[in-house]
Coordinates of C-alpha atoms in Angstrom, one line a residue:
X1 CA -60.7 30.9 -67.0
X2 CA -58.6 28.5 -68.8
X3 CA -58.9 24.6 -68.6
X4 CA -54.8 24.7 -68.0
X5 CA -55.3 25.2 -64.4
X6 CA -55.8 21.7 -63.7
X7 CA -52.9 20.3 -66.6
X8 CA -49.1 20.2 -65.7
X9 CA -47.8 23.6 -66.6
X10 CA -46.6 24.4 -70.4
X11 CA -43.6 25.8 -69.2
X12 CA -42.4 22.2 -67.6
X13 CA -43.4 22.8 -64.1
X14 CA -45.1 19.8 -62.7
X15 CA -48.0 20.8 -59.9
X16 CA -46.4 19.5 -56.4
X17 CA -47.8 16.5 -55.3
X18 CA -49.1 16.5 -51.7
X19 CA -49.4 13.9 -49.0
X20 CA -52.4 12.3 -47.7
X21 CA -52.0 14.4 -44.4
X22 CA -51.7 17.4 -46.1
X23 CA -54.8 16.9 -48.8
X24 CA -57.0 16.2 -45.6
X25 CA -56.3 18.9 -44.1
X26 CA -57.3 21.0 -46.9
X27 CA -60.3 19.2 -46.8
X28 CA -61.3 19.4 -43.5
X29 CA -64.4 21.0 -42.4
X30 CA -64.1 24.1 -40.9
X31 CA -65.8 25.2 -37.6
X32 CA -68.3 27.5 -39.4
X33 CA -69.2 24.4 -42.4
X34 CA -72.1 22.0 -42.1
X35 CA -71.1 18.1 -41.4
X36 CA -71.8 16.4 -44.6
X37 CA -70.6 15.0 -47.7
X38 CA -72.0 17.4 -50.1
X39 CA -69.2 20.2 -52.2
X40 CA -68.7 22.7 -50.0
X41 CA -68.9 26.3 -51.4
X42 CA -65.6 27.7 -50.5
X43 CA -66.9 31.7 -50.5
X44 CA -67.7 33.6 -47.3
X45 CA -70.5 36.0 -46.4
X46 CA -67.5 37.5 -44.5
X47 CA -65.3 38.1 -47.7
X48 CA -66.6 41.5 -49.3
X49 CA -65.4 39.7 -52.7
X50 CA -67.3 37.1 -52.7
X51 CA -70.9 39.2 -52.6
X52 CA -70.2 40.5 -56.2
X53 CA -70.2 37.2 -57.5
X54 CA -72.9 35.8 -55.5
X55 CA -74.6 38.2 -56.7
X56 CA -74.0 37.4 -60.6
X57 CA -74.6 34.1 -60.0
X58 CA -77.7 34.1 -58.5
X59 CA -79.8 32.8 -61.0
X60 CA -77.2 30.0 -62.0
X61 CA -78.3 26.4 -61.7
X62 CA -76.2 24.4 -59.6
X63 CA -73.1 22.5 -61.1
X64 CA -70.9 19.9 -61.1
X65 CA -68.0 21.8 -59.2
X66 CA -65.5 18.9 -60.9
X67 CA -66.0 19.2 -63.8
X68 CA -67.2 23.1 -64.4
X69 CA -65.0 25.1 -66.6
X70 CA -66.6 28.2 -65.6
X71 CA -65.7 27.6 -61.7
X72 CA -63.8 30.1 -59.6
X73 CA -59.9 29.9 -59.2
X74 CA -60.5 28.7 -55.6
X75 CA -63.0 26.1 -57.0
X76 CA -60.6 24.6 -59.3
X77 CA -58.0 24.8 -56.5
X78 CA -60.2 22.7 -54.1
X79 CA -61.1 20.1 -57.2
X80 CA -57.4 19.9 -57.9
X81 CA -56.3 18.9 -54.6
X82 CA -59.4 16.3 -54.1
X83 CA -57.8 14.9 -57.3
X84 CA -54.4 14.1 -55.8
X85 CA -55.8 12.9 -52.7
X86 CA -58.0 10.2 -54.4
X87 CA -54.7 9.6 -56.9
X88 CA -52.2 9.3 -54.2
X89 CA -54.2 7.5 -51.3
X90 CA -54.5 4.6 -53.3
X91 CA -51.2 4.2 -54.5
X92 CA -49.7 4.8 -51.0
X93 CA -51.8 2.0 -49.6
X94 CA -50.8 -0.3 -52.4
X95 CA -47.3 0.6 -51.8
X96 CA -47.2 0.4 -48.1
X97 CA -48.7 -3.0 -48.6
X98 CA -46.6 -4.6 -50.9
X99 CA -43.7 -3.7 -48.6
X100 CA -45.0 -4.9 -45.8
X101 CA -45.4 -8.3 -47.9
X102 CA -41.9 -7.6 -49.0
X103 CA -40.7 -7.4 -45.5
X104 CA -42.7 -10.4 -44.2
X105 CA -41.2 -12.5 -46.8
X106 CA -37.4 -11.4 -46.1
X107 CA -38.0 -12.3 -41.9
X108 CA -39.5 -15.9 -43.3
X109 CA -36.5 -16.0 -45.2
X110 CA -34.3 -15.5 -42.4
X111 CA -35.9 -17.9 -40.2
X112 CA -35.8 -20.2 -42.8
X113 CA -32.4 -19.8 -42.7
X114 CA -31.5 -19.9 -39.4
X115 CA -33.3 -23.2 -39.2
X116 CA -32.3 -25.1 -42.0
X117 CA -29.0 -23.6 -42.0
X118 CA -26.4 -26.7 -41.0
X119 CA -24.7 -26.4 -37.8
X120 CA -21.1 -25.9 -38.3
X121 CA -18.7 -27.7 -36.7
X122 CA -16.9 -26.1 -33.2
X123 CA -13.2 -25.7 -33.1
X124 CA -11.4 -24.7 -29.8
X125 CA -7.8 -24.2 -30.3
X126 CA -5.4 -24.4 -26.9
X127 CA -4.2 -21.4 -26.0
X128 CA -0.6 -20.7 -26.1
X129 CA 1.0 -20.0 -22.7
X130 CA 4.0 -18.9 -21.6
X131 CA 5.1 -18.7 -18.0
X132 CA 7.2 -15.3 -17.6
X133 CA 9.4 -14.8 -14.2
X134 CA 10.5 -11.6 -13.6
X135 CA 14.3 -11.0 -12.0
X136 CA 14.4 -11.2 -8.4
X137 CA 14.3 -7.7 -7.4
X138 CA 17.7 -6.1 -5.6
X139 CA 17.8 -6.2 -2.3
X140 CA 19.5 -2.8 -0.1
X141 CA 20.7 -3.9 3.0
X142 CA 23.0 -1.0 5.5
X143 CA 25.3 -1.9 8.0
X144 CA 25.6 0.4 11.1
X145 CA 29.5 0.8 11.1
X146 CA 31.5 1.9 13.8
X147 CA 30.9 2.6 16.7
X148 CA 30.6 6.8 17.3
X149 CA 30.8 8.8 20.4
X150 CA 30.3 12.9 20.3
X151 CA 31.9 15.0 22.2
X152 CA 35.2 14.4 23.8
X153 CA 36.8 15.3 27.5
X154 CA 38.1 18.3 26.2
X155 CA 34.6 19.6 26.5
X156 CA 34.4 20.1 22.6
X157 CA 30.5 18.9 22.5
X158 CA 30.7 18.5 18.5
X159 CA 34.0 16.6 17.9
X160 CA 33.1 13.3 16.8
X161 CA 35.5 10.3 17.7
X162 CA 35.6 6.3 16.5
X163 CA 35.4 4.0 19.1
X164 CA 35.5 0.6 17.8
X165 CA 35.6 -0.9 14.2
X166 CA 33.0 -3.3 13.5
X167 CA 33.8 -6.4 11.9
X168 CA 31.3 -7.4 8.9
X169 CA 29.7 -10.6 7.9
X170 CA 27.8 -10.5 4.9
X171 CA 26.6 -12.3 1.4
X172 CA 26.0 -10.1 -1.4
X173 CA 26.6 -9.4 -5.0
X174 CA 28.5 -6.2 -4.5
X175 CA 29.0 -3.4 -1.6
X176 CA 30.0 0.2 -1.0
X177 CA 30.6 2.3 1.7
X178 CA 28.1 5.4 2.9
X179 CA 30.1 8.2 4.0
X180 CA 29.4 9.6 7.7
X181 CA 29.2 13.2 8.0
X182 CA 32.2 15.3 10.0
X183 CA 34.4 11.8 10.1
X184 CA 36.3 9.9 8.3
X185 CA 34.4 6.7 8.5
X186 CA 32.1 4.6 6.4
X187 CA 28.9 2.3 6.6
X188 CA 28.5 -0.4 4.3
X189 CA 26.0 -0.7 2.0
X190 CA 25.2 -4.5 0.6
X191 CA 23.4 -4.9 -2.6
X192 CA 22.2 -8.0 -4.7
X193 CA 19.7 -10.7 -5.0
X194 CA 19.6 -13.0 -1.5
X195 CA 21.2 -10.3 0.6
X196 CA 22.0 -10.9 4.1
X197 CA 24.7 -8.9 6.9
X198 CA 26.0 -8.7 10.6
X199 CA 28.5 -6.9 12.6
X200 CA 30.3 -7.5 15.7
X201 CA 32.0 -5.1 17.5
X202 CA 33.7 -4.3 21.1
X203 CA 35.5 -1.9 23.1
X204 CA 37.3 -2.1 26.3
X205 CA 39.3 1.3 27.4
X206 CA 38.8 4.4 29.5
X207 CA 35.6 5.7 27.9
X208 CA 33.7 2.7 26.9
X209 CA 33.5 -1.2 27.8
X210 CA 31.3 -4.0 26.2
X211 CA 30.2 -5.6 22.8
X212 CA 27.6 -5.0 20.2
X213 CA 25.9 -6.8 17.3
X214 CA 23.8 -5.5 14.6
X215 CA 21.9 -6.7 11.4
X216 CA 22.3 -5.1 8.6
X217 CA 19.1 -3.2 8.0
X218 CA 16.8 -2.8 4.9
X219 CA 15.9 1.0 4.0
X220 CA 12.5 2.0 4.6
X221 CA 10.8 5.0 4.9
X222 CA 9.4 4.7 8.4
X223 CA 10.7 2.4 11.1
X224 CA 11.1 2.6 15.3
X225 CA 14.2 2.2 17.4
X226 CA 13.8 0.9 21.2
X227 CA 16.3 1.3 23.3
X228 CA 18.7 3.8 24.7
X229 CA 18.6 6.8 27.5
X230 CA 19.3 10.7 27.0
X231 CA 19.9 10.7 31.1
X232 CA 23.4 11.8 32.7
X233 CA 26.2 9.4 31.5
X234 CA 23.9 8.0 28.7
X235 CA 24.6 8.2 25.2
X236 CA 22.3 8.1 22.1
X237 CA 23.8 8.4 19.1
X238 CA 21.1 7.6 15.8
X239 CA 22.8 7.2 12.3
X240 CA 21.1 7.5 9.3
X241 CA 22.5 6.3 6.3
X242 CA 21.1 7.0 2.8
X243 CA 22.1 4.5 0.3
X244 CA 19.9 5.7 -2.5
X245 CA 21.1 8.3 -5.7
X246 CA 19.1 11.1 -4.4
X247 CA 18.9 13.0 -1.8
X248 CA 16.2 12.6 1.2
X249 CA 14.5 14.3 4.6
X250 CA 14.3 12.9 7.7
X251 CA 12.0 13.9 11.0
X252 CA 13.0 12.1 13.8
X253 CA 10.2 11.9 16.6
X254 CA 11.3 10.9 20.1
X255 CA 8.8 9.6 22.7
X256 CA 9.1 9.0 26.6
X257 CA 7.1 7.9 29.7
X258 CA 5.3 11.4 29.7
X259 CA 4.3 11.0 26.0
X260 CA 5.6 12.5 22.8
X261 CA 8.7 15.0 22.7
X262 CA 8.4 18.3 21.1
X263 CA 11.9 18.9 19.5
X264 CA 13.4 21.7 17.2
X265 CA 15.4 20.2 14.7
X266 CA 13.8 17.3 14.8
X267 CA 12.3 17.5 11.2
X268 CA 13.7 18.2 7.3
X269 CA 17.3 17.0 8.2
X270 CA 19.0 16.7 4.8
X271 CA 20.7 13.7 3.9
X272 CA 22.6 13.0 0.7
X273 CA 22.8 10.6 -1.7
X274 CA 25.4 7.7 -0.3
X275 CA 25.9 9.1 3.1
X276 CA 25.0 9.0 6.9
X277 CA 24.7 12.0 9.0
X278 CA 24.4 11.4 12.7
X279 CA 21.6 12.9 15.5
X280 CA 22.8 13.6 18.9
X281 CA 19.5 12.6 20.8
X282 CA 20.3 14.3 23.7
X283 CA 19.9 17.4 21.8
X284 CA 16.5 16.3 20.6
X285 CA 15.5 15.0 24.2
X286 CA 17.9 15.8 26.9
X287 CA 16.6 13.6 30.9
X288 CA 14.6 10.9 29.0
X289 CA 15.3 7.5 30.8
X290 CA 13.1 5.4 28.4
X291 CA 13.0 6.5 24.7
X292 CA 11.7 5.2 21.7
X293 CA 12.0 6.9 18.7
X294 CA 10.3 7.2 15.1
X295 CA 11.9 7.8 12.1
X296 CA 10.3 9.0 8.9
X297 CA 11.9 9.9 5.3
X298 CA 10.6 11.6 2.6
X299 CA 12.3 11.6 -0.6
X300 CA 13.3 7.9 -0.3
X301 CA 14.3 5.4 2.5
X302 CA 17.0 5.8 5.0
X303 CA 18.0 2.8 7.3
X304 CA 18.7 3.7 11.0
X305 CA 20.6 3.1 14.2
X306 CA 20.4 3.9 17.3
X307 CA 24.1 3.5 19.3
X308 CA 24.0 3.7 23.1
X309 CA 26.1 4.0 25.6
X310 CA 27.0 3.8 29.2
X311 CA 29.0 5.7 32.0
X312 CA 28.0 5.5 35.4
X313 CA 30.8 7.6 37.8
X314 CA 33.1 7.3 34.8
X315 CA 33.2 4.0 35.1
X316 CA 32.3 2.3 31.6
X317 CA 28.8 0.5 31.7
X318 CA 28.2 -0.8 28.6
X319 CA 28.0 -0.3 24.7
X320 CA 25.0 -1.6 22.5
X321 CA 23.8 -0.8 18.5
X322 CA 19.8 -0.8 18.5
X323 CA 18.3 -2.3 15.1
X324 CA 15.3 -0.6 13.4
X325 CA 11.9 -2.8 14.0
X326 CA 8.4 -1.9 12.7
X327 CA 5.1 -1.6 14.0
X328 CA 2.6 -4.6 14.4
X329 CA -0.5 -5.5 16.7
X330 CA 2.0 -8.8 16.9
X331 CA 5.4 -8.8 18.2
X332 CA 7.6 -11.7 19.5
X333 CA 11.1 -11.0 20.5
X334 CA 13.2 -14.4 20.9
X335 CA 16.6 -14.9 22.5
X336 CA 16.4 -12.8 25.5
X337 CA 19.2 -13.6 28.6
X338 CA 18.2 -13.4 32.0
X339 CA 21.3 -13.6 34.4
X340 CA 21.1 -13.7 38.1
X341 CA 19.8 -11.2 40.2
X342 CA 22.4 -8.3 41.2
X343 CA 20.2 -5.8 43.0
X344 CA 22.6 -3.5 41.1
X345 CA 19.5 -1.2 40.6
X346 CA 19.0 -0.6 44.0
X347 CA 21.7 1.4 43.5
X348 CA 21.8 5.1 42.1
X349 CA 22.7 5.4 38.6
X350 CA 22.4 1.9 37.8
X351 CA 18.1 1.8 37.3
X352 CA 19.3 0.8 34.1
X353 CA 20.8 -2.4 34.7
X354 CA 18.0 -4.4 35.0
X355 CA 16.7 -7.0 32.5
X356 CA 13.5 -4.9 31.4
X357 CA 10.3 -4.7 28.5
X358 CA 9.8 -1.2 26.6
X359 CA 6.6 -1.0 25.1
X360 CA 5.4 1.8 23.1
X361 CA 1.4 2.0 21.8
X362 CA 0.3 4.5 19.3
X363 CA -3.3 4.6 21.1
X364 CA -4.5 3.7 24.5
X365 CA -5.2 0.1 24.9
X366 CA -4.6 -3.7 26.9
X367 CA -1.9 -5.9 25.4
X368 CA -1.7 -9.5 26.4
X369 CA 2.5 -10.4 27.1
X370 CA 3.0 -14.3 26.8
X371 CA 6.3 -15.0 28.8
X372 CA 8.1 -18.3 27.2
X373 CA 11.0 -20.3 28.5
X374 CA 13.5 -22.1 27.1
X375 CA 11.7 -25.9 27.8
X376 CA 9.1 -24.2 29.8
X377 CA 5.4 -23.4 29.6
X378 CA 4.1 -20.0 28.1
X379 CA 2.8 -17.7 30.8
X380 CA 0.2 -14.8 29.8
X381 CA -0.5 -11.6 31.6
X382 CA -1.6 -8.0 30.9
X383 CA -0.7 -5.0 30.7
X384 CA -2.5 -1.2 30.1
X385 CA -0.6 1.1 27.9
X386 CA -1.6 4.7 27.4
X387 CA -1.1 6.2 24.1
X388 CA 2.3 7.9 22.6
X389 CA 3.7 7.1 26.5
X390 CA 6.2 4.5 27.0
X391 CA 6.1 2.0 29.6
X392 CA 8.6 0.0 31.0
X393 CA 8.1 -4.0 32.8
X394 CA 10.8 -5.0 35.1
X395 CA 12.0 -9.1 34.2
X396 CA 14.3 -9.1 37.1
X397 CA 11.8 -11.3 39.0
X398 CA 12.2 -14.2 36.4
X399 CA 14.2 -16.8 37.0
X400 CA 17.9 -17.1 35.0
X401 CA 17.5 -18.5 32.0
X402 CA 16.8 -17.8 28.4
X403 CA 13.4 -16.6 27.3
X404 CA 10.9 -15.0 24.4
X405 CA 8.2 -12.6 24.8
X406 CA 5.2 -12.4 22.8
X407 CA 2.6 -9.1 22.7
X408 CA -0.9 -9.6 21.4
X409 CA -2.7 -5.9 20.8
X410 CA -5.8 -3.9 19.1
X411 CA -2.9 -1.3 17.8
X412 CA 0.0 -0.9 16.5
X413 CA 3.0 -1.2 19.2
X414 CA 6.5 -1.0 19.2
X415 CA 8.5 -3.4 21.6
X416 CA 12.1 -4.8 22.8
X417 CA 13.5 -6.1 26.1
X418 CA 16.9 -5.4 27.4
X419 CA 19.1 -8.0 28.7
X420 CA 22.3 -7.3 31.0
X421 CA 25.4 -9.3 31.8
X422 CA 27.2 -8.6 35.0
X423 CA 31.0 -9.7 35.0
X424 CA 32.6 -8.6 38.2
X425 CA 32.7 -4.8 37.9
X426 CA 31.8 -4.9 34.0
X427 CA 28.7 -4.5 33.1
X428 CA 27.5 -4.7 29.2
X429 CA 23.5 -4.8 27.6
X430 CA 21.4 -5.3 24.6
X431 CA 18.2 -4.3 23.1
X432 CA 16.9 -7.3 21.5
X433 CA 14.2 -5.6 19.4
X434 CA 10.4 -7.1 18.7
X435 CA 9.7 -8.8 15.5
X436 CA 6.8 -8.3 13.4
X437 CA 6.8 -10.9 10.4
X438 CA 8.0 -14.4 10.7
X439 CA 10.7 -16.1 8.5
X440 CA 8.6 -18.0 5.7
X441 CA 10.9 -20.5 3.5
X442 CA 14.4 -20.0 2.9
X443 CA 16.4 -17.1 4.1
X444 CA 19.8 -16.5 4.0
X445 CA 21.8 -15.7 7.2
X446 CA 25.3 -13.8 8.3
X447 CA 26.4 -15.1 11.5
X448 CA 29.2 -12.4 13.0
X449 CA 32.2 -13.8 14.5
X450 CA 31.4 -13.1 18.6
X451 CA 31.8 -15.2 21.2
X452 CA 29.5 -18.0 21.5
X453 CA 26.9 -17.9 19.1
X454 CA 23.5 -19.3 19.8
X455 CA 20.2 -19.1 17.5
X456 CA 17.0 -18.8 19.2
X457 CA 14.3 -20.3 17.2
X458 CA 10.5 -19.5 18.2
X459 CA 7.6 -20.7 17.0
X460 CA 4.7 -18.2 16.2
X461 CA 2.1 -20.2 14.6
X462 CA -0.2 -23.0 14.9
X463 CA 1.5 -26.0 14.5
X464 CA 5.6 -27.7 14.7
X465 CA 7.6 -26.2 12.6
X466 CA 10.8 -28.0 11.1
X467 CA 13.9 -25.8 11.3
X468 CA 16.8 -26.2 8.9
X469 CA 19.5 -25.3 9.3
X470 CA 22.5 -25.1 6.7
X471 CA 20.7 -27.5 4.6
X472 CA 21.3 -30.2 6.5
X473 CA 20.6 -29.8 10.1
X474 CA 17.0 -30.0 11.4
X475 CA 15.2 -29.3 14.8
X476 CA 11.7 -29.5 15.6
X477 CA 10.0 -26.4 17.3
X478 CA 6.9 -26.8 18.6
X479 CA 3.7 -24.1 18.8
X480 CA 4.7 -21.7 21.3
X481 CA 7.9 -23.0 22.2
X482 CA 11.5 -21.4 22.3
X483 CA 14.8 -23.5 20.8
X484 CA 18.0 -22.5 21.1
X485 CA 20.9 -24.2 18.8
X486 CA 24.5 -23.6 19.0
X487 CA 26.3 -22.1 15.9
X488 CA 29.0 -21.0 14.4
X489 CA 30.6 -17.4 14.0
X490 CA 31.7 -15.9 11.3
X491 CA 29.7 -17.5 8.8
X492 CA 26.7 -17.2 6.4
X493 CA 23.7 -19.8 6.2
X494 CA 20.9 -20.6 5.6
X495 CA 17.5 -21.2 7.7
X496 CA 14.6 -22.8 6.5
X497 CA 11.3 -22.1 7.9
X498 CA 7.6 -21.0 8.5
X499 CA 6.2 -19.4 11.2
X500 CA 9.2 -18.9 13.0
X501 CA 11.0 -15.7 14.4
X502 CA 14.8 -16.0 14.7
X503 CA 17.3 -14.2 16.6
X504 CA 21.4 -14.8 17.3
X505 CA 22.9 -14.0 20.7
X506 CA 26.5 -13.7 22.3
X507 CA 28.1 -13.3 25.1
X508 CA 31.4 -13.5 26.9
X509 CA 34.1 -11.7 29.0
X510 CA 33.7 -8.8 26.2
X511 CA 30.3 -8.6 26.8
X512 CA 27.1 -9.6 25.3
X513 CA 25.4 -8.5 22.1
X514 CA 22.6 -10.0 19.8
X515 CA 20.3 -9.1 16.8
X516 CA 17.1 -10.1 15.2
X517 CA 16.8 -12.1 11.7
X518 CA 14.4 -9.9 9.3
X519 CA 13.1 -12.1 6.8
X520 CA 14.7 -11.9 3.0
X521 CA 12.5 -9.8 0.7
X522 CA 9.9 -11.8 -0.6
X523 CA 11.1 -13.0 -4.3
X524 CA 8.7 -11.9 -6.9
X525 CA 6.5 -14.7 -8.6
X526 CA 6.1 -15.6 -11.8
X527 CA 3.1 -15.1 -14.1
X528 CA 1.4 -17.1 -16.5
X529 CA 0.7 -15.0 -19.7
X530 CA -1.5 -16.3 -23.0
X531 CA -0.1 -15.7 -26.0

C-alpha cells in the first residue's frame, strides 16, 4: 500500500475533517472489544476475509499500528481518524475558550458602560391640545296635525274627514309638512338645533266637542301610547308619521285588561318616506275599554299619535290627542285636574268620565303610587299589576284640586291619568301621559295659544330645585313637591332645571287639554384631543 493514504490527495482533494463527536464515535469500543487503552485490531473472526490474512501474518511481530506502512487499508483508516481527533480537539478547545474570554470581555464592557455612561438630561415637552366640539346634532321633532275622524254618517266606514285644524307653536331652524295618507292634509315636521313644538286645537259641532293639546314628538323606533277606548261611540285614531328619506315598517301591538291583543294587520304596515298613514284601532281591537298600545318600526323611526274621541247617545263627549311616552321602572306624570265629583259614571255609557290611572307592566309585579298635591303632602300606596294586562285606579275619591302621580317599579311600566272637565252638558278629557326622564339644564319650550295656561313643575329628586323660567323668573320646588305657575300662550321659552318633570295644562268653556315637556336632546360634548 502506498504512504499517500494518510497525505491530502494529489488530485487537490482535501480529506474531510470530522468533529470531535464524530471521531469518538469511531473510536468507541464496541460491545464484543476489551475495555482498555491498548490499539484495537479492527479484523473479525466473523469476517471470512480477515482469516487469510491472519493467517499470513502469523509469525509477524507486533507493530506500531501508527506508524506501519505495511498496515491494512482499515488500519490506516482507524490511524487517520485518531489523527484528526487529537488535531482538532485541541484547537476546538482553544477556540471555544478564547471566545468565551472574547464574550466575557464584551459583557464587562457593556457594564462598564452602562455605569460610567453619564446620565443624560430628561426633557418632557407639553403636549399640544386642542379641545374639538362637534355640531349639535339635528333634532326631528313631528306635530300630530289635525284632528281626523274615519268614517262618516253616510255609513262609508273608510272616508276619512278633518275635523279641526290645529294651530302650531314651535322654534326651529326649518319645517315641512308629512303628507297623510287618503286626505288632503299635512303634519308638520320641525327640524334644527334646540327644537321645541305644540299644538292646540278644538272643535265644537254635531260630531265632536272639546279641545286638545299635543307636543310635538321626537321619532323613535319604539314608544307606548295610553289612552283611548275601541268601545261603542269611542274613537281611536293612531297616526304615524315618517319624517325620514326612506321608507319604514310598523307593528302596532294593542293591549287590554285581559292581556295582549292578537290582531291581523297589526304588523309590516308600510310607510313612506315624508308621510303619515293612519290605523283605525277599532279594527285592530274592536270592545277594548282600556288600551294601551306599542308601537315598533323597523327601517327607521316613526313618531305617533293616538287621537280619541267621544260620543255618548250622539251627543259629543269629548276630543283628546295622546302623546307617545316610554317605558321606565320610574314614571311621574305632573299637572293632573281633579274637578268635582259628578257621579256621571254611575251612569251608562259614561264609565269613562271619571278622572282615572292606566298602568300597563310588561311582567307581573307591585308598584308603589305616591299621590302629590298641589301644597300638600305626598301619599304612598300600592298596587299589584299582572303582566301585559292593563289596570285601571279610579281618582274620583280625591279631593278637587291639582295633582302628580309618581310610580316606583322592579319593571318596566307604561302610565298616564285622565282628567275630565264637566261644563253643564259638555264634557271634554285628557291623557296626561307618564314621564320617564327629567328636564336636566336648559330646554327650550312652545307654549300653544289655549286658554289659560298653567306649568306644573314637579320635583323628582333629592333636593330643591330652582326653576327658571324665561331667563328671568325663578320659583323654588321642593323634593317631592308639585308647583304650578301661570303662563303665557302662544309663546316659546325657556325652562331651566334639574330633576324636574314639566307639564302645561288648559282649560276653558272649549274644553281642557294638556301635554308633557320631553327634555331637548342631550347636546353632544366636546372632546379634548392631543395633538
Amino acid at each position: 500500500m502506498s504512504d499517500d493514504r494518510t497525505a491530502p490527495d494529489e488530485h487537490g482533494d482535501e480529506p474531510v475533517e470530522e468533529t470531535p463527536a464524530e471521531a469518538a464515535a469511531e473510536q468507541a469500543p464496541s460491545e464484543d472489544a476489551p475495555a482498555h487503552d491498548a490499539p484495537i485490531d479492527e479484523t473479525s473472526a466473523d469476517d471470512p476475509s480477515t482469516e487469510e490474512t491472519r493467517g499470513d501474518d502469523a509469525d509477524e511481530p507486533t507493530v506500531d499500528l501508527a506508524t506501519d506502512v505495511t498496515a491494512t487499508d482499515r488500519e490506516a483508516a482507524a490511524i487517520e481518524a485518531a489523527e484528526r481527533a487529537r488535531g482538532v480537539e485541541p484547537r476546538s478547545v482553544g477556540l471555544w475558550g478564547l471566545r468565551a474570554t472574547a464574550g466575557v470581555a464584551v459583557v464587562a464592557l457593556g457594564l462598564l458602560g452602562v455605569v460610567a455612561a453619564p446620565s443624560l438630561p430628561m426633557v418632557q415637552a407639553d403636549p399640544r391640545i386642542a379641545s374639538v366640539a362637534p355640531d349639535a346634532p339635528e333634532e326631528v321633532r313631528t306635530c300630530a296635525g289635525p284632528l281626523l275622524a274615519i268614517g262618516d254618517a253616510s255609513g262609508d266606514a273608510g272616508a276619512i274627514g278633518v275635523l279641526a285644524q290645529a294651530q302650531l307653536q314651535a322654534a326651529s331652524d326649518e319645517q315641512d309638512a308629512a303628507s297623510v295618507a287618503g286626505v288632503d292634509a299635512t303634519a308638520t315636521v320641525l327640524r334644527g338645533t334646540d327644537v321645541s313644538g305644540a299644538e292646540w286645537l278644538s272643535v265644537d259641532d254635531d260630531t265632536a266637542f272639546g279641545a286638545a293639546a299635543s307636543a310635538c314628538v321626537e321619532p323613535a323606533t319604539t314608544q307606548w301610547l295610553v289612552g283611548g277606548s275601541t268601545t261603542t261611540g269611542r274613537s281611536s285614531v293612531l297616526t304615524i308619521a315618517n319624517p325620514g328619506t326612506t321608507a319604514t315598517s310598523v307593528d302596532v301591538e294593542v293591549h287590554g285588561t285581559d292581556g295582549r291583543i292578537d290582531a291581523v294587520g297589526s304588523t309590516g304596515i308600510a310607510i313612506a318616506a315624508g308621510s303619515v298613514v293612519l290605523v283605525d284601532l277599532a279594527s285592530l281591537a274592536p270592545g277594548v275599554a282600556s288600551p294601551v298600545v306599542h308601537v315598533t318600526s323597523t327601517g327607521g323611526p316613526v313618531s305617533a299619535h293616538l287621537q280619541h274621541r267621544v260620543v255618548r247617545t250622539l251627543q259629543p263627549g269629548g276630543v283628546d290627542v295622546v302623546d307617545p311616552s316610554q317605558a321606565s321602572r320610574s314614571i311621574a306624570i305632573p299637572g293632573v285636574t281633579i274637578g268635582d265629583a259628578t257621579g256621571l259614571q254611575t251612569q251608562a255609557g259614561f264609565e269613562d268620565a271619571v278622572p282615572a290611572l292606566r298602568v300597563l307592566a310588561g311582567e307581573s309585579t307591585q308598584v308603589t303610587i305616591t299621590t302629590i298635591s298641589d301644597g300638600g303632602d305626598p301619599i304612598a300606596s300600592t298596587l299589584d299589576l299582572v303582566g301585559d294586562q292593563v289596570s285601571e285606579v279610579d281618582l274620583s275619591g280625591l279631593a278637587p284640586g291639582t295633582y302628580a302621580f309618581t310610580i316606583e317599579s322592579d319593571v318596566p311600566i307604561v302610565a298616564a291619568a285622565r282628567q275630565i272637565r264637566v261644563d253643564g252638558d259638555r264634557i271634554d278629557l285628557d291623557w296626561v301621559q307618564g314621564q320617564s326622564a327629567p328636564i336636566e339644564g336648559s330646554t327650550t319650550v312652545a307654549i300653544a295659544a289655549g286658554p289659560s295656561p298653567r306649568l306644573h313643575l314637579l320635583n323628582v329628586g333629592d333636593d330643591p330645585q330652582t326653576v327658571t323660567i324665561g331667563g328671568g323668573f325663578e320659583v323654588v320646588v321642593a323634593p317631592d313637591e308639585l308647583a304650578t305657575v301661570e303662563v303665557g300662550g302662544g309663546v316659546t321659552t325657556t325652562i331651566e332645571a334639574d330633576d324636574v318633570v314639566a307639564a302645561v295644562t288648559y282649560a276653558g268653556s272649549e274644553g281642557i287639554g294638556g301635554y308633557a315637556i320631553t327634555p331637548r336632546i342631550a347636546a353632544r360634548e366636546g372632546i379634548d384631543v392631543v395633538l
